[in-house]
mmCIF file of C-alpha atoms in Angstrom:
data_model
loop_
_atom_site.group_PDB
_atom_site.id
_atom_site.type_symbol
_atom_site.label_atom_id
_atom_site.label_comp_id
_atom_site.label_asym_id
_atom_site.label_seq_id
_atom_site.Cartn_x
_atom_site.Cartn_y
_atom_site.Cartn_z
ATOM 1 C CA MET A 16 -40.404 35.245 73.695
ATOM 2 C CA LEU A 17 -39.342 38.510 72.294
ATOM 3 C CA GLU A 18 -36.103 36.786 71.386
ATOM 4 C CA GLU A 19 -38.054 34.224 69.213
ATOM 5 C CA MET A 20 -40.227 36.917 67.658
ATOM 6 C CA THR A 21 -36.870 38.871 66.602
ATOM 7 C CA ASN A 22 -35.216 35.697 65.214
ATOM 8 C CA SER A 23 -38.279 35.053 63.146
ATOM 9 C CA TRP A 24 -38.678 38.676 61.761
ATOM 10 C CA ALA A 25 -34.974 39.346 61.231
ATOM 11 C CA PRO A 26 -34.752 37.435 57.722
ATOM 12 C CA LYS A 27 -37.802 39.334 56.591
ATOM 13 C CA PHE A 28 -36.314 42.747 57.534
ATOM 14 C CA HIS A 29 -32.949 41.669 55.858
ATOM 15 C CA SER A 30 -34.929 40.671 52.577
ATOM 16 C CA LEU A 31 -36.366 44.362 52.263
ATOM 17 C CA LEU A 32 -32.776 45.515 51.953
ATOM 18 C CA ASP A 33 -32.074 43.220 48.927
ATOM 19 C CA LEU A 34 -32.816 45.197 45.800
ATOM 20 C CA THR A 35 -32.598 42.335 43.387
ATOM 21 C CA LEU A 36 -36.057 41.277 44.894
ATOM 22 C CA PHE A 37 -37.655 44.445 43.416
ATOM 23 C CA LEU A 38 -35.962 44.264 39.942
ATOM 24 C CA PRO A 39 -38.211 43.018 37.055
ATOM 25 C CA PHE A 40 -36.528 39.616 36.904
ATOM 26 C CA ALA A 41 -36.774 36.458 38.721
ATOM 27 C CA PRO A 42 -34.859 36.260 42.137
ATOM 28 C CA ASN A 43 -31.172 35.153 42.170
ATOM 29 C CA PHE A 44 -31.201 35.665 38.279
ATOM 30 C CA GLN A 45 -27.833 37.570 38.416
ATOM 31 C CA ASN A 46 -26.285 34.891 40.479
ATOM 32 C CA ASN A 47 -27.531 32.234 38.111
ATOM 33 C CA LEU A 48 -26.275 34.052 35.209
ATOM 34 C CA GLN A 49 -22.720 34.694 36.764
ATOM 35 C CA ILE A 50 -22.532 30.945 37.554
ATOM 36 C CA GLU A 51 -23.600 30.177 33.971
ATOM 37 C CA GLU A 52 -20.937 32.623 32.457
ATOM 38 C CA LYS A 53 -18.421 31.073 34.791
ATOM 39 C CA LYS A 54 -19.181 27.511 33.789
ATOM 40 C CA ILE A 55 -18.958 28.533 30.075
ATOM 41 C CA ALA A 56 -15.533 30.206 30.667
ATOM 42 C CA ASP A 57 -14.444 27.119 32.387
ATOM 43 C CA LEU A 58 -15.663 24.984 29.481
ATOM 44 C CA ASP A 59 -13.929 27.191 26.990
ATOM 45 C CA ILE A 60 -10.532 26.942 28.829
ATOM 46 C CA PHE A 61 -10.967 23.164 29.122
ATOM 47 C CA VAL A 62 -11.618 22.986 25.183
ATOM 48 C CA GLY A 63 -8.460 24.996 24.816
ATOM 49 C CA TYR A 64 -6.426 22.344 26.747
ATOM 50 C CA LEU A 65 -8.132 19.683 24.711
ATOM 51 C CA ILE A 66 -6.989 21.241 21.747
ATOM 52 C CA LEU A 67 -3.353 21.256 22.697
ATOM 53 C CA LEU A 68 -3.732 17.846 23.700
ATOM 54 C CA TRP A 69 -5.108 16.850 20.298
ATOM 55 C CA ALA A 70 -2.196 18.809 18.805
ATOM 56 C CA MET A 71 0.564 16.830 20.887
ATOM 57 C CA LEU A 72 -1.128 13.492 20.121
ATOM 58 C CA TYR A 73 -1.211 14.521 16.388
ATOM 59 C CA MET A 74 2.239 15.289 16.400
ATOM 60 C CA LEU A 75 3.416 12.145 18.040
ATOM 61 C CA TYR A 76 1.170 9.989 15.818
ATOM 62 C CA GLU A 77 2.147 11.580 12.648
ATOM 63 C CA LYS A 78 5.937 11.258 13.555
ATOM 64 C CA CYS A 79 5.577 7.428 14.522
ATOM 65 C CA LEU A 80 3.615 6.546 11.425
ATOM 66 C CA ASN A 81 5.644 8.638 9.035
ATOM 67 C CA VAL A 82 8.604 6.726 10.183
ATOM 68 C CA LEU A 83 6.880 3.415 9.656
ATOM 69 C CA LEU A 84 5.550 4.211 6.212
ATOM 70 C CA ARG A 85 9.002 5.551 5.270
ATOM 71 C CA SER A 86 10.545 2.357 6.371
ATOM 72 C CA MET A 87 8.069 0.532 3.852
ATOM 73 C CA ARG A 88 9.138 2.823 1.077
ATOM 74 C CA PHE A 89 5.945 4.631 0.656
ATOM 75 C CA PRO A 90 6.441 8.121 -1.331
ATOM 76 C CA LEU A 91 5.883 11.372 0.675
ATOM 77 C CA MET A 92 2.582 12.261 -0.853
ATOM 78 C CA GLN A 93 1.184 8.958 -0.220
ATOM 79 C CA ARG A 94 2.384 8.803 3.472
ATOM 80 C CA SER A 95 0.654 12.303 4.088
ATOM 81 C CA ARG A 96 -2.559 10.846 2.743
ATOM 82 C CA ILE A 97 -2.546 7.614 4.721
ATOM 83 C CA ILE A 98 -1.467 9.746 7.899
ATOM 84 C CA ASP A 99 -4.369 12.178 7.699
ATOM 85 C CA ALA A 100 -6.942 9.327 6.519
ATOM 86 C CA VAL A 101 -6.054 6.913 9.627
ATOM 87 C CA TRP A 102 -6.293 9.960 12.191
ATOM 88 C CA SER A 103 -9.911 10.699 11.005
ATOM 89 C CA CYS A 104 -10.810 7.028 10.787
ATOM 90 C CA GLY A 105 -9.582 6.433 14.536
ATOM 91 C CA PHE A 106 -11.694 9.250 15.607
ATOM 92 C CA CYS A 107 -14.741 8.422 13.645
ATOM 93 C CA PHE A 108 -14.725 4.806 15.084
ATOM 94 C CA GLY A 109 -14.716 6.212 18.578
ATOM 95 C CA SER A 110 -17.198 8.895 17.781
ATOM 96 C CA ILE A 111 -19.736 6.398 16.292
ATOM 97 C CA SER A 112 -19.153 4.082 19.306
ATOM 98 C CA PHE A 113 -20.002 6.747 21.708
ATOM 99 C CA LEU A 114 -22.925 8.166 19.798
ATOM 100 C CA LYS A 115 -24.432 4.832 19.014
ATOM 101 C CA PHE A 116 -23.922 2.854 22.242
ATOM 102 C CA SER A 117 -23.734 5.464 24.850
ATOM 103 C CA ALA A 118 -26.236 8.007 23.370
ATOM 104 C CA MET A 119 -28.716 5.266 22.197
ATOM 105 C CA ILE A 120 -29.533 7.185 19.098
ATOM 106 C CA THR A 121 -32.655 6.134 17.158
ATOM 107 C CA PRO A 122 -34.346 7.696 13.890
ATOM 108 C CA GLU A 123 -36.665 9.616 16.396
ATOM 109 C CA LEU A 124 -35.016 12.907 17.516
ATOM 110 C CA SER A 125 -36.740 12.689 20.746
ATOM 111 C CA SER A 126 -35.209 9.292 21.821
ATOM 112 C CA LEU A 127 -31.846 10.781 22.992
ATOM 113 C CA GLN A 128 -31.284 9.305 26.378
ATOM 114 C CA LEU A 129 -27.912 10.315 27.942
ATOM 115 C CA GLU A 130 -26.740 11.766 31.177
ATOM 116 C CA GLU A 131 -25.897 15.561 31.211
ATOM 117 C CA GLY A 132 -22.326 15.232 32.430
ATOM 118 C CA ARG A 133 -21.610 12.444 29.811
ATOM 119 C CA LEU A 134 -23.181 14.315 26.883
ATOM 120 C CA GLU A 135 -21.430 17.674 27.815
ATOM 121 C CA LEU A 136 -17.969 15.781 27.801
ATOM 122 C CA GLY A 137 -18.668 14.072 24.556
ATOM 123 C CA LEU A 138 -19.661 17.313 22.810
ATOM 124 C CA ILE A 139 -16.606 19.147 24.166
ATOM 125 C CA LEU A 140 -14.376 16.353 22.763
ATOM 126 C CA HIS A 141 -16.102 16.681 19.359
ATOM 127 C CA LYS A 142 -15.925 20.439 19.427
ATOM 128 C CA SER A 143 -12.173 20.408 20.385
ATOM 129 C CA PHE A 144 -11.286 17.748 17.662
ATOM 130 C CA TYR A 145 -13.211 19.684 14.949
ATOM 131 C CA LEU A 146 -11.393 22.907 16.137
ATOM 132 C CA HIS A 147 -8.033 21.202 15.800
ATOM 133 C CA HIS A 148 -9.004 19.341 12.549
ATOM 134 C CA ALA A 149 -9.768 22.859 11.035
ATOM 135 C CA GLY A 150 -6.553 24.416 12.085
ATOM 136 C CA ILE A 151 -4.670 21.414 10.226
ATOM 137 C CA LYS A 152 -6.656 21.942 6.958
ATOM 138 C CA ILE A 153 -6.227 25.518 7.030
ATOM 139 C CA PHE A 154 -2.748 26.095 8.145
ATOM 140 C CA CYS A 155 -1.098 22.764 7.293
ATOM 141 C CA ARG A 156 -2.902 21.581 4.114
ATOM 142 C CA GLY A 157 -3.968 24.962 2.793
ATOM 143 C CA SER A 158 -7.619 23.891 2.307
ATOM 144 C CA TRP A 159 -9.395 26.968 3.527
ATOM 145 C CA LEU A 160 -13.138 25.825 2.302
ATOM 146 C CA LYS A 161 -12.679 22.367 4.286
ATOM 147 C CA GLY A 162 -11.325 23.999 7.342
ATOM 148 C CA TRP A 163 -13.943 26.775 7.328
ATOM 149 C CA THR A 164 -16.672 23.906 7.085
ATOM 150 C CA ASP A 165 -15.114 22.092 10.184
ATOM 151 C CA LEU A 166 -14.898 25.491 12.017
ATOM 152 C CA LEU A 167 -18.652 25.925 11.473
ATOM 153 C CA PHE A 168 -19.462 22.719 12.592
ATOM 154 C CA ALA A 169 -17.412 23.171 15.586
ATOM 155 C CA LEU A 170 -19.279 26.412 16.391
ATOM 156 C CA LEU A 171 -22.574 24.653 15.785
ATOM 157 C CA ILE A 172 -21.992 22.041 18.646
ATOM 158 C CA ILE A 173 -20.992 24.734 21.064
ATOM 159 C CA ASN A 174 -23.260 24.535 24.280
ATOM 160 C CA SER A 175 -25.849 22.487 22.382
ATOM 161 C CA HIS A 176 -26.320 20.233 25.378
ATOM 162 C CA GLN A 177 -28.091 23.070 27.291
ATOM 163 C CA HIS A 178 -30.714 23.523 24.368
ATOM 164 C CA LYS A 179 -33.841 21.445 23.369
ATOM 165 C CA TRP A 180 -32.312 21.198 19.834
ATOM 166 C CA CYS A 181 -29.436 18.977 21.306
ATOM 167 C CA PRO A 182 -30.964 15.643 19.549
ATOM 168 C CA ILE A 183 -30.648 17.478 16.070
ATOM 169 C CA ILE A 184 -27.160 18.373 16.522
ATOM 170 C CA ILE A 185 -26.337 14.699 17.883
ATOM 171 C CA ASN A 186 -28.107 12.972 14.946
ATOM 172 C CA ILE A 187 -26.417 15.270 12.397
ATOM 173 C CA LEU A 188 -23.112 14.463 14.214
ATOM 174 C CA PHE A 189 -23.725 10.801 13.858
ATOM 175 C CA TYR A 190 -24.600 10.887 10.151
ATOM 176 C CA LYS A 191 -21.826 13.177 9.384
ATOM 177 C CA THR A 192 -19.259 10.807 11.097
ATOM 178 C CA ILE A 193 -20.574 7.955 9.083
ATOM 179 C CA ASN A 194 -19.928 10.051 5.993
ATOM 180 C CA THR A 195 -16.375 10.987 6.928
ATOM 181 C CA LEU A 196 -15.512 7.196 7.992
ATOM 182 C CA LEU A 197 -16.514 6.185 4.350
ATOM 183 C CA VAL A 198 -14.508 8.754 2.513
ATOM 184 C CA GLU A 199 -11.503 8.308 4.603
ATOM 185 C CA ILE A 200 -11.609 4.316 3.978
ATOM 186 C CA CYS A 201 -11.801 5.199 0.379
ATOM 187 C CA ARG A 202 -8.731 7.256 0.587
ATOM 188 C CA ILE A 203 -6.818 4.549 2.447
ATOM 189 C CA SER A 204 -7.899 2.103 0.026
ATOM 190 C CA LEU A 205 -6.699 4.084 -3.005
ATOM 191 C CA SER A 206 -3.396 4.801 -1.160
ATOM 192 C CA LEU A 207 -2.544 1.368 -0.471
ATOM 193 C CA TRP A 208 -3.794 -0.565 -3.470
ATOM 194 C CA GLN A 209 -3.187 0.855 -6.924
ATOM 195 C CA THR A 210 -4.123 -2.399 -8.811
ATOM 196 C CA LYS A 211 -7.206 -2.986 -10.871
ATOM 197 C CA PHE A 212 -8.878 -4.829 -7.971
ATOM 198 C CA GLY A 213 -8.020 -2.158 -5.459
ATOM 199 C CA LYS A 214 -9.368 0.482 -7.645
ATOM 200 C CA LEU A 215 -12.600 -1.417 -8.060
ATOM 201 C CA VAL A 216 -12.996 -1.920 -4.179
ATOM 202 C CA THR A 217 -12.406 1.890 -3.854
ATOM 203 C CA LYS A 218 -14.896 2.780 -6.442
ATOM 204 C CA THR A 219 -17.527 0.429 -4.604
ATOM 205 C CA LEU A 220 -16.744 2.172 -1.350
ATOM 206 C CA PHE A 221 -17.009 5.740 -3.212
ATOM 207 C CA LEU A 222 -20.451 4.784 -4.569
ATOM 208 C CA CYS A 223 -21.758 3.984 -1.105
ATOM 209 C CA TYR A 224 -20.245 7.310 0.241
ATOM 210 C CA CYS A 225 -21.973 9.245 -2.614
ATOM 211 C CA LEU A 226 -25.237 7.534 -1.673
ATOM 212 C CA ASN A 227 -24.773 8.284 1.995
ATOM 213 C CA TRP A 228 -24.037 11.714 1.260
ATOM 214 C CA ILE A 229 -27.188 12.123 -0.907
ATOM 215 C CA TYR A 230 -29.380 10.972 1.903
ATOM 216 C CA VAL A 231 -27.532 12.973 4.648
ATOM 217 C CA TYR A 232 -27.492 16.294 2.966
ATOM 218 C CA THR A 233 -30.580 16.097 0.709
ATOM 219 C CA CYS A 234 -33.032 14.308 3.183
ATOM 220 C CA PHE A 235 -32.071 14.393 6.528
ATOM 221 C CA VAL A 236 -30.383 17.850 7.053
ATOM 222 C CA PRO A 237 -33.074 19.821 5.203
ATOM 223 C CA ASP A 238 -35.781 17.944 7.301
ATOM 224 C CA SER A 239 -33.806 19.283 10.353
ATOM 225 C CA LEU A 240 -33.716 22.750 9.045
ATOM 226 C CA ARG A 241 -37.655 22.710 8.310
ATOM 227 C CA GLU A 242 -38.650 21.497 11.599
ATOM 228 C CA ASN A 243 -36.253 23.593 13.598
ATOM 229 C CA ASN A 244 -37.552 27.024 14.728
ATOM 230 C CA ASN A 245 -34.404 28.228 16.609
ATOM 231 C CA ILE A 246 -33.165 31.140 14.712
ATOM 232 C CA PRO A 247 -29.447 30.993 15.851
ATOM 233 C CA LEU A 248 -29.489 27.300 15.089
ATOM 234 C CA GLN A 249 -30.980 27.859 11.637
ATOM 235 C CA LEU A 250 -28.303 30.314 10.872
ATOM 236 C CA TYR A 251 -25.316 28.088 11.738
ATOM 237 C CA LEU A 252 -27.081 25.271 10.069
ATOM 238 C CA TRP A 253 -27.575 27.114 6.841
ATOM 239 C CA MET A 254 -24.054 28.512 6.725
ATOM 240 C CA TRP A 255 -22.472 24.972 7.572
ATOM 241 C CA TYR A 256 -24.933 23.234 5.148
ATOM 242 C CA ILE A 257 -23.727 25.751 2.286
ATOM 243 C CA SER A 258 -20.133 25.377 2.997
ATOM 244 C CA GLU A 259 -20.662 21.532 3.042
ATOM 245 C CA CYS A 260 -22.577 21.507 -0.163
ATOM 246 C CA LEU A 261 -19.576 23.732 -1.942
ATOM 247 C CA ASN A 262 -17.163 21.201 -0.593
ATOM 248 C CA SER A 263 -19.054 18.317 -1.646
ATOM 249 C CA VAL A 264 -17.946 15.286 -3.904
ATOM 250 C CA TRP A 265 -20.494 16.368 -6.640
ATOM 251 C CA VAL A 266 -18.878 19.808 -7.318
ATOM 252 C CA LYS A 267 -15.588 17.951 -7.523
ATOM 253 C CA LEU A 268 -17.080 15.411 -9.724
ATOM 254 C CA LEU A 269 -18.415 18.177 -12.077
ATOM 255 C CA GLY A 270 -14.982 19.832 -11.916
ATOM 256 C CA ASN A 271 -13.101 16.608 -12.951
ATOM 257 C CA PHE A 272 -15.677 14.817 -15.078
ATOM 258 C CA ASN A 273 -13.332 14.479 -18.249
ATOM 259 C CA SER A 274 -10.241 13.773 -16.129
ATOM 260 C CA SER A 275 -8.356 10.304 -16.214
ATOM 261 C CA HIS A 276 -7.711 10.604 -12.539
ATOM 262 C CA TRP A 277 -11.217 11.794 -11.512
ATOM 263 C CA LEU A 278 -11.401 9.411 -8.336
ATOM 264 C CA GLU A 279 -8.006 10.806 -6.917
ATOM 265 C CA ALA A 280 -9.233 14.398 -7.508
ATOM 266 C CA CYS A 281 -12.503 13.661 -5.704
ATOM 267 C CA LEU A 282 -10.976 12.057 -2.774
ATOM 268 C CA PHE A 283 -7.743 14.069 -2.237
ATOM 269 C CA LEU A 284 -6.956 17.671 -1.724
ATOM 270 C CA PRO A 285 -5.217 19.372 -4.572
ATOM 271 C CA PRO A 286 -1.365 19.454 -3.812
ATOM 272 C CA THR A 287 -0.019 22.746 -2.234
ATOM 273 C CA PRO A 288 2.664 24.855 -4.081
ATOM 274 C CA GLU A 289 5.342 23.612 -1.555
ATOM 275 C CA ALA A 290 4.397 19.941 -2.436
ATOM 276 C CA LEU A 291 4.535 20.559 -6.160
ATOM 277 C CA GLU A 292 7.995 22.332 -5.742
ATOM 278 C CA LEU A 293 9.321 19.410 -3.615
ATOM 279 C CA ALA A 294 7.965 16.911 -6.379
ATOM 280 C CA ARG A 295 9.770 18.965 -9.123
ATOM 281 C CA ILE A 296 13.064 18.968 -6.937
ATOM 282 C CA ARG A 297 12.852 15.166 -6.522
ATOM 283 C CA LYS A 298 12.119 14.599 -10.350
ATOM 284 C CA ARG A 299 15.259 16.807 -11.193
ATOM 285 C CA HIS A 300 17.455 14.755 -8.905
ATOM 286 C CA ARG A 301 16.093 11.418 -10.070
ATOM 287 C CA ASP A 302 16.897 12.699 -13.592
ATOM 288 C CA SER A 303 20.350 13.936 -12.779
ATOM 289 C CA LEU A 304 21.100 10.436 -11.107
ATOM 290 C CA LYS A 305 19.850 8.667 -14.255
ATOM 291 C CA ASN A 306 22.045 11.031 -16.441
ATOM 292 C CA ASN A 307 25.103 10.281 -13.999
ATOM 293 C CA ARG A 308 24.675 6.791 -14.294
ATOM 294 C CA SER A 309 24.294 6.802 -18.186
ATOM 295 C CA SER A 310 27.497 8.914 -18.526
ATOM 296 C CA THR A 311 29.217 6.654 -16.289
ATOM 297 C CA LYS A 312 28.082 3.859 -18.331
ATOM 298 C CA THR A 313 29.219 5.201 -21.454
ATOM 299 C CA PRO A 314 32.921 5.596 -20.985
ATOM 300 C CA LYS A 315 33.166 2.064 -19.572
ATOM 301 C CA LYS A 316 31.331 0.776 -22.993
ATOM 302 C CA ILE A 317 33.706 2.802 -24.916
ATOM 303 C CA GLU A 318 36.655 1.644 -23.094
ATOM 304 C CA PHE A 319 35.502 -2.009 -23.317
ATOM 305 C CA TRP A 320 35.070 -1.705 -27.142
ATOM 306 C CA ARG A 321 38.606 0.063 -27.427
ATOM 307 C CA THR A 322 40.295 -2.994 -25.343
ATOM 308 C CA LEU A 323 38.277 -5.468 -27.491
ATOM 309 C CA LEU A 324 39.544 -3.727 -30.817
ATOM 310 C CA CYS A 325 43.095 -3.573 -29.351
ATOM 311 C CA ALA A 326 42.990 -7.139 -28.571
ATOM 312 C CA ILE A 327 41.709 -8.115 -32.159
ATOM 313 C CA ALA A 328 44.352 -5.822 -33.664
ATOM 314 C CA MET A 329 47.245 -7.449 -31.541
ATOM 315 C CA LYS A 330 45.884 -10.992 -32.249
ATOM 316 C CA LYS A 331 45.918 -10.056 -36.157
ATOM 317 C CA LYS A 332 49.464 -8.552 -35.756
ATOM 318 C CA ILE A 333 50.630 -11.707 -33.895
ATOM 319 C CA ARG A 334 49.114 -13.854 -36.588
ATOM 320 C CA ARG A 335 50.941 -11.792 -39.358
ATOM 321 C CA MET A 336 54.172 -12.109 -37.540
ATOM 322 C CA ARG A 337 53.787 -15.754 -37.221
ATOM 323 C CA GLN A 338 52.765 -16.110 -40.958
ATOM 324 C CA ALA A 339 55.909 -13.781 -41.771
ATOM 325 C CA LYS A 340 58.016 -15.994 -39.738
ATOM 326 C CA GLN A 341 56.639 -19.166 -41.133
ATOM 327 C CA ASN A 342 57.091 -17.860 -44.688
ATOM 328 C CA LYS A 343 60.554 -16.812 -44.043
ATOM 329 C CA THR A 344 61.374 -20.465 -42.551
ATOM 330 C CA GLN A 345 60.081 -21.926 -45.720
ATOM 331 C CA THR A 346 62.019 -19.720 -47.965
ATOM 332 C CA GLU A 347 65.392 -20.542 -46.225
ATOM 333 C CA THR A 348 64.646 -24.154 -46.407
ATOM 334 C CA ALA A 349 63.853 -23.958 -49.926
ATOM 335 C CA ASN A 350 67.087 -22.136 -50.680
ATOM 336 C CA ASN A 351 69.075 -24.603 -48.744
ATOM 337 C CA GLU A 352 67.694 -27.532 -50.437
ATOM 338 C CA GLU A 353 68.485 -25.878 -53.862
ATOM 339 C CA GLU A 354 72.112 -25.154 -52.766
ATOM 340 C CA ILE A 355 72.473 -28.791 -51.451
ATOM 341 C CA LYS A 356 71.018 -30.011 -55.017
ATOM 342 C CA GLU A 357 73.529 -27.879 -56.801
ATOM 343 C CA ILE A 358 76.432 -29.009 -54.581
ATOM 344 C CA THR A 359 75.366 -32.741 -55.274
ATOM 345 C CA SER A 360 75.065 -32.216 -59.069
ATOM 346 C CA GLU A 361 78.693 -30.853 -59.461
#
């Protein structure tokens, strides 16, 4: 009996020694906070490994496709544009498939139905891809504004699966991916087909992209900004929205309105100084090859004309020699005939 009473009261006496029960927050809050911080740290480490994986896959993909396009005699600038566009298109197709069929997205923001683990994995993949893509744009292509926009969008989707505004981020991600897919298809079309029909197809796709951009960034995103009351989310959304508008196609259209190559200026990044210097070196090399060919062709032509003139002169000389020989024989025969006539007359 005494042993049973001791066992029943022992946890209560022990609980009196737990100071966390007397603190002004819920029980086990520190343990939950430590678990949550450890989970976030593990997710950040996992994102770092995924960025390394994206980098290795991109290097392998770039090398293989560059060899293929080089064997097909595509220029260097055109190869670089096709490589970037195909890479983004591949990810966009996978992202749309995941968001549309797995997440079951509908226009209503509250209709997101997805398991927590699958949603977390999908957002981590998107976050790591946009961080890697921002690094490529900033350090490899020199496009700071585009890289900053992708970096802000990657920060926007950090841990969004743990908040009630996750459906907003998922819907923005879905429409942004469609917009990116349209512009990358335009870039591939313009890089592969430079004919009139190819440019007409590219302009049609570009018009669809512009209309989709107007819907996403003038209707959908502002509505999400107005309906959301989360201050950190609004800050990230406004920063990303402003950078996206500064990097929009309409700003490029206004800047290249009178240009004859306005479509190319709107779709592609401006060439880097290294690319311009490489293009100048290649141009000088082609010009030097043309000059060498022309200089090698000129002596051959001169030699040919000299040989022809020499042959004509030799032919004329031989003709004169023959004519002189014929005249000499004719005079000799005439003299012989006169001598014979004189002898016979005597």
